[in-house]
Every structure is written in structure tokens, then in C-alpha cells.
Short mmCIF file of C-alpha atoms in Angstrom, two decimals:
data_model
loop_
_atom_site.label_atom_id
_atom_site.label_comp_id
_atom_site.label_asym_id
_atom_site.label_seq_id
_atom_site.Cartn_x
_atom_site.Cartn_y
_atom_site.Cartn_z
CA UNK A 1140 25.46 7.55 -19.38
CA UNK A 1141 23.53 8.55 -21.78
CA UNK A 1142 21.49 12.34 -22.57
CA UNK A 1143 18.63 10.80 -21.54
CA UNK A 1144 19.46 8.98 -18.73
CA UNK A 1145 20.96 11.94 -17.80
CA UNK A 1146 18.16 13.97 -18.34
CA UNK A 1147 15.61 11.71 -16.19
CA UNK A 1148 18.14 11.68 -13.48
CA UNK A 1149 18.09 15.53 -13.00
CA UNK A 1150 14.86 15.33 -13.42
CA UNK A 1151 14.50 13.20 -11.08
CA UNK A 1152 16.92 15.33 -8.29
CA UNK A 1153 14.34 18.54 -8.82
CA UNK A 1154 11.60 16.50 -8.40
CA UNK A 1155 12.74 15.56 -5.04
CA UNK A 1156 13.98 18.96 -4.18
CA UNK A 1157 10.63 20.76 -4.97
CA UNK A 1158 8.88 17.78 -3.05
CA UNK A 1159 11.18 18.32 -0.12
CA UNK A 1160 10.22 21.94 -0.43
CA UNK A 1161 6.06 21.35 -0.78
CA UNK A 1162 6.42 19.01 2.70
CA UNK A 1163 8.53 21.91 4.70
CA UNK A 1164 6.53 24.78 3.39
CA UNK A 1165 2.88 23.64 3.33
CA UNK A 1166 0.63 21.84 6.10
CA UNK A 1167 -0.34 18.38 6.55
CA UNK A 1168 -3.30 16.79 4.30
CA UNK A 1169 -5.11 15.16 6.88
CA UNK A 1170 -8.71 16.78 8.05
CA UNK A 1171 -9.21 18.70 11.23
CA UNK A 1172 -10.77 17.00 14.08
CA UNK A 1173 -13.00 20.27 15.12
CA UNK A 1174 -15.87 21.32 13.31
CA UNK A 1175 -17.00 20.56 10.06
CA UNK A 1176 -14.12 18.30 8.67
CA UNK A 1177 -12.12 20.16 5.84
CA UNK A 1178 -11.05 18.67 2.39
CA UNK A 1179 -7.31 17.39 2.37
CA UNK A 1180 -5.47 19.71 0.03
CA UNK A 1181 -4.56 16.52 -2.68
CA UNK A 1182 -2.91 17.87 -5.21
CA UNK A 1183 -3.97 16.49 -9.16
CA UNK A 1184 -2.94 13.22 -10.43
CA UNK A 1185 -0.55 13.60 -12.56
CA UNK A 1186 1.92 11.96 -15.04
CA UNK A 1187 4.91 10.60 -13.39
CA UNK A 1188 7.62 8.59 -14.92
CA UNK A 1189 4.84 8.83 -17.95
CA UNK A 1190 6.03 7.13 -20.99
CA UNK A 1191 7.49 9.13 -23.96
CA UNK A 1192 6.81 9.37 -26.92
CA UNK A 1193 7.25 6.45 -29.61
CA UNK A 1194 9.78 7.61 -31.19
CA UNK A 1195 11.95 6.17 -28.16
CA UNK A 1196 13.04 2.77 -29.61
CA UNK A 1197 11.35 -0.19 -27.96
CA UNK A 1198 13.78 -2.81 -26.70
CA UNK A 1199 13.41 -6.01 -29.19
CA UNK A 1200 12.21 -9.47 -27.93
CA UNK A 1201 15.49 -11.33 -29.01
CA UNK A 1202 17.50 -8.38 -27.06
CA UNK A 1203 15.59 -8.88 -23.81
CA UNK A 1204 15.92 -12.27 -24.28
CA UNK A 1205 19.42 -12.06 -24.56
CA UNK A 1206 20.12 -10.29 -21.44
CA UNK A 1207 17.25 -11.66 -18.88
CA UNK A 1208 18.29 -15.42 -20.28
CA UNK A 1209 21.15 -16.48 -18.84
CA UNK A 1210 20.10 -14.46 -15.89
CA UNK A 1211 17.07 -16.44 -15.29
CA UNK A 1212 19.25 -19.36 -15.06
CA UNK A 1213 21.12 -18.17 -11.43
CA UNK A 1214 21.11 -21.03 -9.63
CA UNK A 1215 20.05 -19.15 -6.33
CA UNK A 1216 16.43 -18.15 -8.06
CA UNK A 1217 15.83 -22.39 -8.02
CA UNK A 1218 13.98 -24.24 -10.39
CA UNK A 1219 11.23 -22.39 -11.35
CA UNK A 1220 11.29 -18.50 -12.60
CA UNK A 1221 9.04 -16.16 -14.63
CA UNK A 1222 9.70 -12.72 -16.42
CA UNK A 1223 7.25 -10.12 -18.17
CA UNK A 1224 8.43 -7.41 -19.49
CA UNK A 1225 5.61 -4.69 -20.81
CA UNK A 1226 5.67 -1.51 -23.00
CA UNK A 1227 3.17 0.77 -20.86
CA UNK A 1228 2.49 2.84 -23.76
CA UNK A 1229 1.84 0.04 -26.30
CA UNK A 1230 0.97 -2.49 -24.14
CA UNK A 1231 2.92 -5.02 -25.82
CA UNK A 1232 4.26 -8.07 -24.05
CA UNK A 1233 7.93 -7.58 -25.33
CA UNK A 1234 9.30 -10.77 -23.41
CA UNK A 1235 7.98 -13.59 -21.40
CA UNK A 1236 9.13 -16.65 -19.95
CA UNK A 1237 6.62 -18.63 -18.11
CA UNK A 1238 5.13 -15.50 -18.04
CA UNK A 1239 1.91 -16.88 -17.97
CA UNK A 1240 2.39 -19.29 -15.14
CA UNK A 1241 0.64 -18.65 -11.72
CA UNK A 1242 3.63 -18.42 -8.80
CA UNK A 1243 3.51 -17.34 -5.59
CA UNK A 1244 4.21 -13.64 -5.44
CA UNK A 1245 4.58 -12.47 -1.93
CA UNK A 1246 3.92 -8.81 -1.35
CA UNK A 1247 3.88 -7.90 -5.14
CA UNK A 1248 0.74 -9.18 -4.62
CA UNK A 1249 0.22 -5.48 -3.16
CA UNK A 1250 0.91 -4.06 -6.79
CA UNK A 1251 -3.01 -5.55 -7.85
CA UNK A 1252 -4.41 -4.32 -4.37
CA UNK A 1253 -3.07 -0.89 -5.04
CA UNK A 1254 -4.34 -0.33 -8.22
CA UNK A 1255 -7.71 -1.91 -7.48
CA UNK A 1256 -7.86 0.52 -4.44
CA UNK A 1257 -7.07 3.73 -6.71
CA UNK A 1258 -9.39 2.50 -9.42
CA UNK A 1259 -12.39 1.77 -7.33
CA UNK A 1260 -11.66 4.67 -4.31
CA UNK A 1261 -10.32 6.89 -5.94
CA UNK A 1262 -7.00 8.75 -5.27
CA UNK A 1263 -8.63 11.65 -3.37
CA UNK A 1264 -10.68 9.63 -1.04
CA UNK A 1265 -10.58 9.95 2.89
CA UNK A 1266 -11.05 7.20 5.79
CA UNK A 1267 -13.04 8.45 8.84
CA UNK A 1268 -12.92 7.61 12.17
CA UNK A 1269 -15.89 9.53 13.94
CA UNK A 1270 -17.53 10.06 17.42
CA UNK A 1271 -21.26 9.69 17.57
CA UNK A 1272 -23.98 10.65 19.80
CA UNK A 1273 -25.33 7.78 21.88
CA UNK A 1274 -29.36 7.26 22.48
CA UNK A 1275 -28.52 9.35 25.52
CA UNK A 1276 -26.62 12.75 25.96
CA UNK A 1277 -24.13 10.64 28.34
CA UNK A 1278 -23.29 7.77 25.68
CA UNK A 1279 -20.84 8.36 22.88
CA UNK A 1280 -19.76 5.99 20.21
CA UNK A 1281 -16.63 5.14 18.45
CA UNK A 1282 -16.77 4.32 14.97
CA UNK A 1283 -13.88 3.03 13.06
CA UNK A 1284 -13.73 3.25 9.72
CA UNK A 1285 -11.39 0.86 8.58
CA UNK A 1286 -8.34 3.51 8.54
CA UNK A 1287 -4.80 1.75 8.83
CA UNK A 1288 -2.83 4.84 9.60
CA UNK A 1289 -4.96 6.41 12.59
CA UNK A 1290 -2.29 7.33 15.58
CA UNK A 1291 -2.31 8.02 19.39
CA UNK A 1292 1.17 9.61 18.45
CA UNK A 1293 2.68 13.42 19.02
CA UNK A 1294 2.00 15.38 15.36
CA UNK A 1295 5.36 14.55 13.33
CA UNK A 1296 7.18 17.79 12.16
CA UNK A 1297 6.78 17.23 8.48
CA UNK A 1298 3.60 15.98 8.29
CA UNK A 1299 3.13 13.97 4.48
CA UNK A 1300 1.28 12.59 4.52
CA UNK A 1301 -0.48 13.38 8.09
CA UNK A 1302 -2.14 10.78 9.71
CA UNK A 1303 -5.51 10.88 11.36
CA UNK A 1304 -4.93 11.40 15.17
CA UNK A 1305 -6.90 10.13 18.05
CA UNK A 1306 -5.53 12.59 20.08
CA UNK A 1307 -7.48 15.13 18.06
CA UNK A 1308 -10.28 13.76 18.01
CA UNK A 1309 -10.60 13.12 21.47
CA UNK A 1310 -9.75 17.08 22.28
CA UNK A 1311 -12.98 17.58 19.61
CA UNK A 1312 -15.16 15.18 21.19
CA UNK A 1313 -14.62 16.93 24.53
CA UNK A 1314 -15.19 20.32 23.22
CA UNK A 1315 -18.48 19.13 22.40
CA UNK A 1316 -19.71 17.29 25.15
CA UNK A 1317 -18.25 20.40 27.46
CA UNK A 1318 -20.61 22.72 24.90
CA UNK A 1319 -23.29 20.54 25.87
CA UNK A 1320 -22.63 20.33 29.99
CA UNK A 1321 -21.36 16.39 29.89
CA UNK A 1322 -18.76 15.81 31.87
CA UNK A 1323 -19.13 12.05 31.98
CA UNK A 1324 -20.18 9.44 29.58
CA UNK A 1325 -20.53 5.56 28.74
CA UNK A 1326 -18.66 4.95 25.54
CA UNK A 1327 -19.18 2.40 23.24
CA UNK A 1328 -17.06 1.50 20.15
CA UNK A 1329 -18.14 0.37 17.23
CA UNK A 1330 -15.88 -2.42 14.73
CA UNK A 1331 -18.41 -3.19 12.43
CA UNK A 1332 -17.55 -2.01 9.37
CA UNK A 1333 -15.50 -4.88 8.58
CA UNK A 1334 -16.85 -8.50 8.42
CA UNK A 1335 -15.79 -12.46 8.63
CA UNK A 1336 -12.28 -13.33 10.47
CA UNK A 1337 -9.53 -10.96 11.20
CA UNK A 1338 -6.58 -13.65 10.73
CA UNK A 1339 -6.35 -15.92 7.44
CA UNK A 1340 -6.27 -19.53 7.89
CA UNK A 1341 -4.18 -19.28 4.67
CA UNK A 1342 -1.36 -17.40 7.15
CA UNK A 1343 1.60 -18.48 8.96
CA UNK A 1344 1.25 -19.29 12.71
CA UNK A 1345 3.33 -15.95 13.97
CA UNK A 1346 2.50 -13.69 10.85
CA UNK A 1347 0.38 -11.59 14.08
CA UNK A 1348 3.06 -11.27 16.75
CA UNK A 1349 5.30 -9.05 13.79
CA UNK A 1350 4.38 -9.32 10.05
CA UNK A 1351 0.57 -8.17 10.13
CA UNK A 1352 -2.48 -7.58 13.07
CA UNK A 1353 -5.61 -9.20 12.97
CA UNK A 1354 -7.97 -7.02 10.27
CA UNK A 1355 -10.26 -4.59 12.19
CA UNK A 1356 -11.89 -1.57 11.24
CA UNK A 1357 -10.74 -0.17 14.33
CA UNK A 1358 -7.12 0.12 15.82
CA UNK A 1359 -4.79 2.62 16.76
CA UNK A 1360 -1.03 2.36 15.92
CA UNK A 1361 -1.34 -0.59 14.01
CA UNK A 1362 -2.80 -2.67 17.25
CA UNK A 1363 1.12 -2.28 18.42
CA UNK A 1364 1.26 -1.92 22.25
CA UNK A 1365 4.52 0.53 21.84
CA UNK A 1366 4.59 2.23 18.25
CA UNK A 1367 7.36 1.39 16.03
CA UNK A 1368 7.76 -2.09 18.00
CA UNK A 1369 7.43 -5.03 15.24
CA UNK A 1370 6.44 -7.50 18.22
CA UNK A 1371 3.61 -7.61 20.62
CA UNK A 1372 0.58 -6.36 18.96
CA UNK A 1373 -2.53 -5.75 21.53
CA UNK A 1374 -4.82 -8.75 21.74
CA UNK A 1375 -8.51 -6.84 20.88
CA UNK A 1376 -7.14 -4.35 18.73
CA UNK A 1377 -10.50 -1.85 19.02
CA UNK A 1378 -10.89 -2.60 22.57
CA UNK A 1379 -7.35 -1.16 22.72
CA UNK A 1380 -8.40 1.61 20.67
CA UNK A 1381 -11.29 2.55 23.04
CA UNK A 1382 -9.46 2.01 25.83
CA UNK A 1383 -6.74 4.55 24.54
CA UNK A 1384 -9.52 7.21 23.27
CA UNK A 1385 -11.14 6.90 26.91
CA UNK A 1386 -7.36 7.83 28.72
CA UNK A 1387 -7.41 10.59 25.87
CA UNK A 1388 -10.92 12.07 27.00
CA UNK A 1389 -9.87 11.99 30.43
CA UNK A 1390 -6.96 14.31 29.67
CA UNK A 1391 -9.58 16.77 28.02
CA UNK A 1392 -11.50 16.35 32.09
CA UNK A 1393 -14.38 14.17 30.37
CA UNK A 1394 -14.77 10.95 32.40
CA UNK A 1395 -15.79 7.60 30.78
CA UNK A 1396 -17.67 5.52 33.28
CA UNK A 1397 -17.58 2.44 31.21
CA UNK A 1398 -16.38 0.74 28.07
CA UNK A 1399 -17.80 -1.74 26.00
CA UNK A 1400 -18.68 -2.85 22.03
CA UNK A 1401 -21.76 -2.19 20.27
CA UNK A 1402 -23.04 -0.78 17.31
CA UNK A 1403 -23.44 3.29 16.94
CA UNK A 1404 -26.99 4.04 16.46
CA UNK A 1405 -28.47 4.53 12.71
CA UNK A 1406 -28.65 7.85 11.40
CA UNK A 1407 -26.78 9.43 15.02
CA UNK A 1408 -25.43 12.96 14.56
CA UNK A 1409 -21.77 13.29 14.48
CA UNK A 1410 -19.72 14.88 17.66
CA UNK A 1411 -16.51 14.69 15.70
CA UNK A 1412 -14.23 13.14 13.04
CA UNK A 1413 -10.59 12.72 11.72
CA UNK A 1414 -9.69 11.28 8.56
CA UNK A 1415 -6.73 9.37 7.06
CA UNK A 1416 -4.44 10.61 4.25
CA UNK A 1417 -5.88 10.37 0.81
CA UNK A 1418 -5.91 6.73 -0.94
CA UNK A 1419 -3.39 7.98 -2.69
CA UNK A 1420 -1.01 8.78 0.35
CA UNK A 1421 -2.12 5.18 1.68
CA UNK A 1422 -1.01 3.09 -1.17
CA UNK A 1423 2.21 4.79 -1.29
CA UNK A 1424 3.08 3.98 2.18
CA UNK A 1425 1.39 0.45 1.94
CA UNK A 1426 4.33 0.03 -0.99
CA UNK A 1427 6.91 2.02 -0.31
CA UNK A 1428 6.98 0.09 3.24
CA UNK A 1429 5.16 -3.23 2.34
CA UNK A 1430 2.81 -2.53 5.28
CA UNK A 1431 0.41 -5.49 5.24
CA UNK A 1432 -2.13 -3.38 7.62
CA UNK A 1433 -2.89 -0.80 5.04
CA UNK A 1434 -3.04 -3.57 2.00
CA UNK A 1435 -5.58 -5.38 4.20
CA UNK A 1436 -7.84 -2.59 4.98
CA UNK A 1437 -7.85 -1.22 1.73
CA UNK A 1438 -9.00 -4.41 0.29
CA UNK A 1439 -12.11 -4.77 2.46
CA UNK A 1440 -12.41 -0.44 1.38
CA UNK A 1441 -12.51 -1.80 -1.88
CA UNK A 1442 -15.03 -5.07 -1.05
CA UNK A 1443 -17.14 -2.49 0.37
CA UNK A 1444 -17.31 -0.66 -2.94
CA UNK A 1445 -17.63 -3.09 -5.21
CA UNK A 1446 -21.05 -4.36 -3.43
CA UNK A 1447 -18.83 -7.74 -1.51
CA UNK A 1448 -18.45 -8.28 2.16
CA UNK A 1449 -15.52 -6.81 3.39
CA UNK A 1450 -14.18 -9.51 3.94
CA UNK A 1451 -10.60 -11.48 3.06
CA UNK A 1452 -12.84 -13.48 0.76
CA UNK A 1453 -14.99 -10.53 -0.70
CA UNK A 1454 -12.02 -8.76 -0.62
CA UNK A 1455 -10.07 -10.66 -3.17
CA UNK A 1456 -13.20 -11.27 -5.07
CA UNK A 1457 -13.63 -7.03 -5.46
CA UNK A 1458 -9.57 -7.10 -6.68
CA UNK A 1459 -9.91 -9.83 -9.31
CA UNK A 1460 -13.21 -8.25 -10.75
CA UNK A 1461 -11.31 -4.87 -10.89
CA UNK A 1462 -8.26 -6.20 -12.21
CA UNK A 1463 -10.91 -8.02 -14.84
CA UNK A 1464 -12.94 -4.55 -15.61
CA UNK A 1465 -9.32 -3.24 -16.44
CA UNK A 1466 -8.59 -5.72 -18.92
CA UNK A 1467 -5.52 -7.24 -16.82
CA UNK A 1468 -5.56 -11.66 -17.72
CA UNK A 1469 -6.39 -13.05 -14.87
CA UNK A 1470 -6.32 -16.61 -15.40
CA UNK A 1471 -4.80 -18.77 -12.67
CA UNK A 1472 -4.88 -15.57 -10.50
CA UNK A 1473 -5.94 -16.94 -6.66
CA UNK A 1474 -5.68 -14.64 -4.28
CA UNK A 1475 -6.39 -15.70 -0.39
CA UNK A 1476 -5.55 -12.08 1.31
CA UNK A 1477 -4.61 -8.85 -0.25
CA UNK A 1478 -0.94 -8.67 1.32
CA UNK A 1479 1.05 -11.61 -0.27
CA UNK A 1480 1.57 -13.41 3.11
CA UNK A 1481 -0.58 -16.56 2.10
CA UNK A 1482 1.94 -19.13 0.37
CA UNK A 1483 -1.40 -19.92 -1.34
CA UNK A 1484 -1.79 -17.11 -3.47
CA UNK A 1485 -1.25 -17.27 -7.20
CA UNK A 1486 -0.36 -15.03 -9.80
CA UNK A 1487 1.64 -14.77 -12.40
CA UNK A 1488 4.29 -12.51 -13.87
CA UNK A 1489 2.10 -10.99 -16.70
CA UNK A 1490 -1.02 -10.42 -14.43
CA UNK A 1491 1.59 -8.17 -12.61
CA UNK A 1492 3.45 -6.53 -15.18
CA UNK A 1493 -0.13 -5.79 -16.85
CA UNK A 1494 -1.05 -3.97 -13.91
CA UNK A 1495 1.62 -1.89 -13.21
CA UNK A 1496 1.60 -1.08 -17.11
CA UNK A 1497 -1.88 0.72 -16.76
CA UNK A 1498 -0.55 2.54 -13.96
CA UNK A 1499 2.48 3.51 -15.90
CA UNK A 1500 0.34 4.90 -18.95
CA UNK A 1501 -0.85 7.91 -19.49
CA UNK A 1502 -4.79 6.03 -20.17
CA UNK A 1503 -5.21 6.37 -16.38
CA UNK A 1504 -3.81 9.14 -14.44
CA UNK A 1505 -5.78 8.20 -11.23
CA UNK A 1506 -3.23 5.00 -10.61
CA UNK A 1507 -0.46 7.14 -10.45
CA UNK A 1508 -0.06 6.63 -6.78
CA UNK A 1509 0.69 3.12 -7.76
CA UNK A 1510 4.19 4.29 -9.64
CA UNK A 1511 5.34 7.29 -7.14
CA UNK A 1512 4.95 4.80 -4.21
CA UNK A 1513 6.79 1.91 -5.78
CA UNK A 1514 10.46 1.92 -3.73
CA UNK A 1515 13.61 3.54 -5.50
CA UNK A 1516 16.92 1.43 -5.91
CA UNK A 1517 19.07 2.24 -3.58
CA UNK A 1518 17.07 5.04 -1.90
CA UNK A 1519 13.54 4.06 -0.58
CA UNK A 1520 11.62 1.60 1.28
CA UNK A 1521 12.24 -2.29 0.79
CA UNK A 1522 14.81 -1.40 -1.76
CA UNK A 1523 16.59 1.38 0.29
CA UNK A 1524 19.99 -1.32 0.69
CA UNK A 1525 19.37 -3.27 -2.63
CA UNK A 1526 20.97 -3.06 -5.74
CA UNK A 1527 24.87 -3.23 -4.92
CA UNK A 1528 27.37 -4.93 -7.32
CA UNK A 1529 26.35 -5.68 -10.70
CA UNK A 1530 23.04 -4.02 -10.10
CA UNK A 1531 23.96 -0.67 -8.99
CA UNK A 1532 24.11 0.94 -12.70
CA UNK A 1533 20.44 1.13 -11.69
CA UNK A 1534 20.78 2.82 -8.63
CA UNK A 1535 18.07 5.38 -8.54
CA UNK A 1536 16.96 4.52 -12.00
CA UNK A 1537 14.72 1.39 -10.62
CA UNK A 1538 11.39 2.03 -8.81
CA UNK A 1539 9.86 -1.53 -8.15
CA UNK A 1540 7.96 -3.67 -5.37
CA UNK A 1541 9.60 -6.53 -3.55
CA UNK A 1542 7.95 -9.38 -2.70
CA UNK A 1543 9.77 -12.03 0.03
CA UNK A 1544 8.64 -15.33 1.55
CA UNK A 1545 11.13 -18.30 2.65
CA UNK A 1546 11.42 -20.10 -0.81
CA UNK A 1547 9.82 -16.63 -2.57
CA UNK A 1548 11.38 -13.96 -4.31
CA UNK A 1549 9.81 -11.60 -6.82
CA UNK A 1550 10.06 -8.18 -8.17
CA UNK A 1551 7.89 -5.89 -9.68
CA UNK A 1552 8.90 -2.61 -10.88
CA UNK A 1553 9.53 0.17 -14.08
CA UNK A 1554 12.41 1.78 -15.39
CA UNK A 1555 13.92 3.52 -18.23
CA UNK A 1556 16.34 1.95 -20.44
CA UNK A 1557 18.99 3.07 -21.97
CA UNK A 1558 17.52 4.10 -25.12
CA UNK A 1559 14.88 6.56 -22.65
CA UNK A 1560 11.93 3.84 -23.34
CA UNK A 1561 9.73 3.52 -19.85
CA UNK A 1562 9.29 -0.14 -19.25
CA UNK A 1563 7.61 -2.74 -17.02
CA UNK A 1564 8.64 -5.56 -16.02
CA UNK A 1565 7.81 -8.37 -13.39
CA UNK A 1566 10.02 -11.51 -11.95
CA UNK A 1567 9.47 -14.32 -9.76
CA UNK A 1568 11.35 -17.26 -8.38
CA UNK A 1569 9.19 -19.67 -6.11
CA UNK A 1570 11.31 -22.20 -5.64
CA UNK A 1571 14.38 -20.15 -3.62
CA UNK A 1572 16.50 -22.28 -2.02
CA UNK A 1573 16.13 -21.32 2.12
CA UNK A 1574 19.92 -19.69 2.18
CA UNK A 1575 19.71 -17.46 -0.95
CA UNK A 1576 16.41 -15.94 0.05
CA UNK A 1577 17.90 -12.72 1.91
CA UNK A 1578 20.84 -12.76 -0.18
CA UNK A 1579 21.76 -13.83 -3.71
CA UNK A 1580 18.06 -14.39 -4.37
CA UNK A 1581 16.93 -11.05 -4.43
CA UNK A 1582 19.97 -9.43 -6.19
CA UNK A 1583 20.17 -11.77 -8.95
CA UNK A 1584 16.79 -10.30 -9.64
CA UNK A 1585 18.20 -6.48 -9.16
CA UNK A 1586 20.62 -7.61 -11.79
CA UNK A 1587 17.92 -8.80 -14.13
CA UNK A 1588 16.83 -5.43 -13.33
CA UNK A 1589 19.42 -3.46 -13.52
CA UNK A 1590 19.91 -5.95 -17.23
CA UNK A 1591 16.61 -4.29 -18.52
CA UNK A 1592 17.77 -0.74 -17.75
CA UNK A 1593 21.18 -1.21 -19.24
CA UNK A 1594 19.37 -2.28 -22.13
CA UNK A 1595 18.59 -0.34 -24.98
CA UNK A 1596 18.19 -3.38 -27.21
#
């Protein structure tokens, strides 16, 4: 191993240690549901995994070649593979094959929606989900406001980052309607904020029962009728929601008399409000886990910014012109949804690797939530049991995205070569055959992987 490996990796070890200490020591970042709503305590962006200086050698195009070749070749990728392999502090393509070629990602697809999310939201940006006052003292309204993370769930004992609760803001919404003498109301709940259908024609028949709910700007616990159950997602996701924040109300002694959908009133005061985890906490969870929920509603967050319906059309309209604005090539890119799921989506290995470059460089600090949520080898997320045999010299070295559909296999990821050089790179194989998908597919590309960090070349 070499200094600098070395180095990085202890770096590395008190980075998680003082992390470990910030989440036991300090609250969670999510607003209070009482009162005037507090700002999340979001700490700066700031450089992580940033690349060095130039005097670290950059790997040569014949030495990448020479290592990634034969490796492309694995008969369990199939018949059709790409590579890109970036210098984030150049820029520089430093090797491609078919790199330019648009192939079905599967979630790395999330790697564009991540960083068209930070870019256009911002990394310190809130979701709220709020309570308004009806046209009458007894009529309240629920608003959702698109949030993917909000929870009917106990607070967890290390909180990061904390989710918005609907258990607090049901205790808040009672306080106030108690101030007020209400002991009884008509609520209403409002889904609006999100347009067009909630399931793509583009998806599988299925993908709702485990993979992804139906996109609303309202749902609690991802739509799931027992949390942390895959299967069996509620059928009207924000009638579900309502239904829940009504059972909540009556613990606080309010009664709801009835329940139904409509629109809150323009311009009605606010009773109370909770709000998600910053952007930033979002699109680290949405990669670290590959949760198709939060990669949907960030989208249509994004839509909604960018002046487009929020929409799964609009939505993938907002991320191409933001990938565009950024200078990432998007030719060929077609994107149906903002998760990966569609077997129609296109994109190829440099649009990727171009994207996760910016993120990488030190030109734009606010994407950095788009390199700290990327999974570690060996240790986090999708890649917590990847990376064995050949592969595990990278062990903890590799932070990439996975991407998986049957006949799919991609990665997209960074890492440090031997020489101490930060690099990008991006691999896909679309043409998997059906028994190497869970298997030698996806570590033959840890070991192209694990090739690049071995490097030095």
C-alpha cells in the first residue's frame, strides 16, 4: 500500500469517527413542528474526496486501456459494454470505450437526478409538509409538499439525518386548534403539488407492489402499510396519509368528523409545519440506498424549479436542461423517470462520468452531497457485500452507485489510484445475460473497479 493510500485511508477512519461523534453529540436537523419552524443546523459544503493537486500523476490512456481491456471482455457483462473514465480536476476524458453510446443505466440514472437536485435546490433546502386553516375555524388542511422521507414512526435515537414526523405535527396542529377552543374539525388534504400520472407507463407491471410507490406529493412511510415492509404499499397513498394524521389528532383529543381531498385555500395562514432533511441529506439517502421514492420526488422538486410541470415528463425535461446548463454532453440522453427503473432510458457512460466529475471538483462545492452519498465498497448501501475476490484491494477505497435491471448492470463511482490521483469513472453492460446479473455481472465490474484503483498508470 502505498503513503498515500495510506494516508486517505486514515483519513478516511477519522472522518468517520468525528462523524460518528457529530450524530451522538448533536441533535437532529429536521425543523420543529411547534411554532415558527427553525432552520436545520446544515453544516457548509465542503470538499470531500476533493481532488489534489496536479502534481499527482494522471493515469495514461494506453495504461487504462490496458487494465479495463481485457476486463471489458468478461463474458458475463454480454455483448455490449461502455467505460469513461474522467479526471475531475482536468476534466479530461482519459479513456473511453463506447463511451459515447446511449445504454440503459438503471439506477445510475440517480447520479444526473442528484446533481440536478443540488444544483437547482440547493443543498440547504427544506421540504414542508404544513397544516392550514380551512375557510372555517372547524376545517383544517393537509398540504404535502412533495417530501419522500416524512414518517408516522417513533423519533430514531441518532437522528441524521431526522426525518419530518407526522406525529409532530399532528401534536402542533392540536396545540393550536386547543388555543383556539376547536375540539373537532373536517380535514381536508391537499396532493396537488405534483401533476400528470403517479406510475410510468415506461415501468414494469409490479415495480409498485416493492421497487417504487406511485409519485404523490403526499405520503407517509413511503405509502408502505407496515414500515420497513418492501411489499404492500397503500392503494391512495395521501388518503392514507390523512387517514393516519386524523388517528394522530385524535390521540392529541381533537376529533376529525370527516375526511376528504381538496385543495387548501390560497393565501390560508399556517397552523403548523415539519420539514424534511436538507436536499443534501435526501440525495444521500436516495444513493446510498437507491430509494426510487426520494429520486422521484426530487425530480418533480426540481421540475417545479426550473418553470416545468412536475411531472415524470417535466421532470426529466428540468434534469436534461440542468445537466445541459452544466456543460455535461447530453446527446442520446432519454430519460423516461428520474429513478432508472424504465428499460427505456438512455444514457451513456460519459454523460455519467461527466456528472459525477463536477461533483468531484472543487468548481462546485454545492454537489458535494452527490460524492459523500455515493455507497463505500464493502461498507455502505448497495455496495455494503460487493467487492470480494479480485476486487477487494478496493475495499473501502471505492465510493460508487450501482445500477441493476435483469439484462443491466452499471456502475458509477470515484476513487483514488494508486498514484493518489481522484478519478471518475462510469461502466455499463446492457446486454447481461439473465444468470450473471446478481452475480458475476456486477463483480466483474468491481474488478474493473478495483483495476482503476490499483492503477497508477
Amino acid at each position: 500500500m502505498t503513503s498515500k493510500r495510506l494516508t486517505g485511508l486514515m483519513g478516511g477512519c477519522l472522518a468517520i469517527a468525528v462523524l460518528i461523534a457529530v450524530v451522538t453529540l448533536t441533535d437532529g436537523r429536521g425543523r420543529s413542528a411547534a411554532g415558527p419552524p427553525s432552520q436545520p443546523d446544515v453544516a457548509p459544503a465542503v470538499a470531500v474526496l476533493a481532488p489534489q493537486g496536479s502534481t499527482d500523476p494522471v493515469p495514461s490512456t494506453a495504461g487504462l486501456a490496458r487494465v479495463l481491456g481485457p476486463l471489458m471482455r468478461e463474458p458475463a457483462l454480454g455483448g455490449r459494454v461502455a467505460a469513461a473514465v474522467v479526471d475531475p480536476l482536468t476534466g479530461r476524458l482519459l479513456y473511453g470505450e463506447a463511451q459515447d453510446q446511449p445504454m440503459t443505466p438503471a439506477s445510475s440514472a440517480k447520479v444526473l437526478t442528484a446533481v440536478a437536485a443540488l444544483r437547482v435546490l440547493g443543498p440547504d433546502r427544506t421540504l414542508p409538509t404544513r397544516v392550514v386553516q380551512g375557510p372555517t375555524r372547524d376545517q383544517i388542511t393537509l398540504v404535502g409538499g412533495g417530501d419522500p422521507s416524512l414518517t408516522a414512526q417513533p423519533k430514531p435515537e441518532t437522528p441524521y439525518p431526522a426525518p419530518a414526523r407526522l406525529p409532530d405535527l399532528a401534536a402542533a396542529t392540536a396545540a393550536r386548534l386547543r388555543e383556539a377552543g376547536v375540539s373537532a374539525v373536517r380535514l381536508t388534504y391537499d396532493d396537488s403539488l405534483f401533476t400528470g400520472p403517479q406510475v410510468s407507463p415506461e415501468w414494469d407491471d409490479g415495480y409498485t407492489v416493492a421497487n417504487v410507490a406511485p409519485v404523490t406529493a403526499l405520503m407517509v412511510d413511503q405509502g408502505r402499510r407496515q414500515p420497513g415492509e418492501r411489499l404492500r404499499r397503500s392503494g391512495d397513498l395521501a388518503e392514507s396519509a390523512a387517514k393516519t394524521f386524523a388517528g394522530l389528532l385524535a390521540q392529541h383529543g381533537i376529533r376529525v368528523t370527516s375526511t376528504s381531498r381538496g385543495p387548501a385555500a390560497a393565501g390560508a395562514p399556517t397552523l403548523a409545519e415539519v420539514h424534511s432533511p436538507p436536499v443534501s441529506g435526501l440525495v444521500e439517502h436516495m444513493l446510498s440506498a437507491s430509494d426510487n421514492d426520494y429520486a422521484e420526488a426530487l425530480a418533480r422538486h426540481v421540475a417545479r424549479a426550473k418553470g416545468e410541470e412536475a411531472s415524470f415528463a417535466g421532470a426529466v425535461r428540468a434534469i436534461r436542461a440542468v445537466l445541459g446548463e452544466l456543460g455535461v454532453p447530453t446527446a442520446g440522453l432519454t430519460l423516461y423517470d428520474a429513478s432508472g427503473l424504465s428499460r427505456q432510458d438512455r444514457v451513456s457512460a460519459e454523460t455519467l462520468a461527466r456528472t459525477l466529475a463536477l461533483a468531484a471538483s472543487p468548481d462546485h462545492p454545492e454537489l458535494r452531497a452527490a460524492v459523500t452519498g455515493l455507497p463505500v465498497a464493502g461498507f455502505t448501501g448497495t455496495l455494503d457485500s460487493r467487492f470480494g475476490g479480485e476486487a477487494a484491494s478496493a475495499l473501502g477505497y471505492v465510493r460508487a452507485k450501482t445500477g441493476t435491471l435483469t439484462g443491466v448492470n452499471s456502475l458509477t463511482g470515484l476513487v483514488r489510484d494508486a498514484s493518489g490521483r481522484l478519478v471518475v469513472f462510469a461502466f455499463i453492460a446492457d446486454r447481461v445475460p439473465a444468470a450473471y446479473r446478481d452475480t458475476l455481472a456486477p463483480a466483474a465490474l468491481d474488478e474493473m473497479a478495483a483495476a482503476v484503483a490499483r492503477c497508477g498508470c
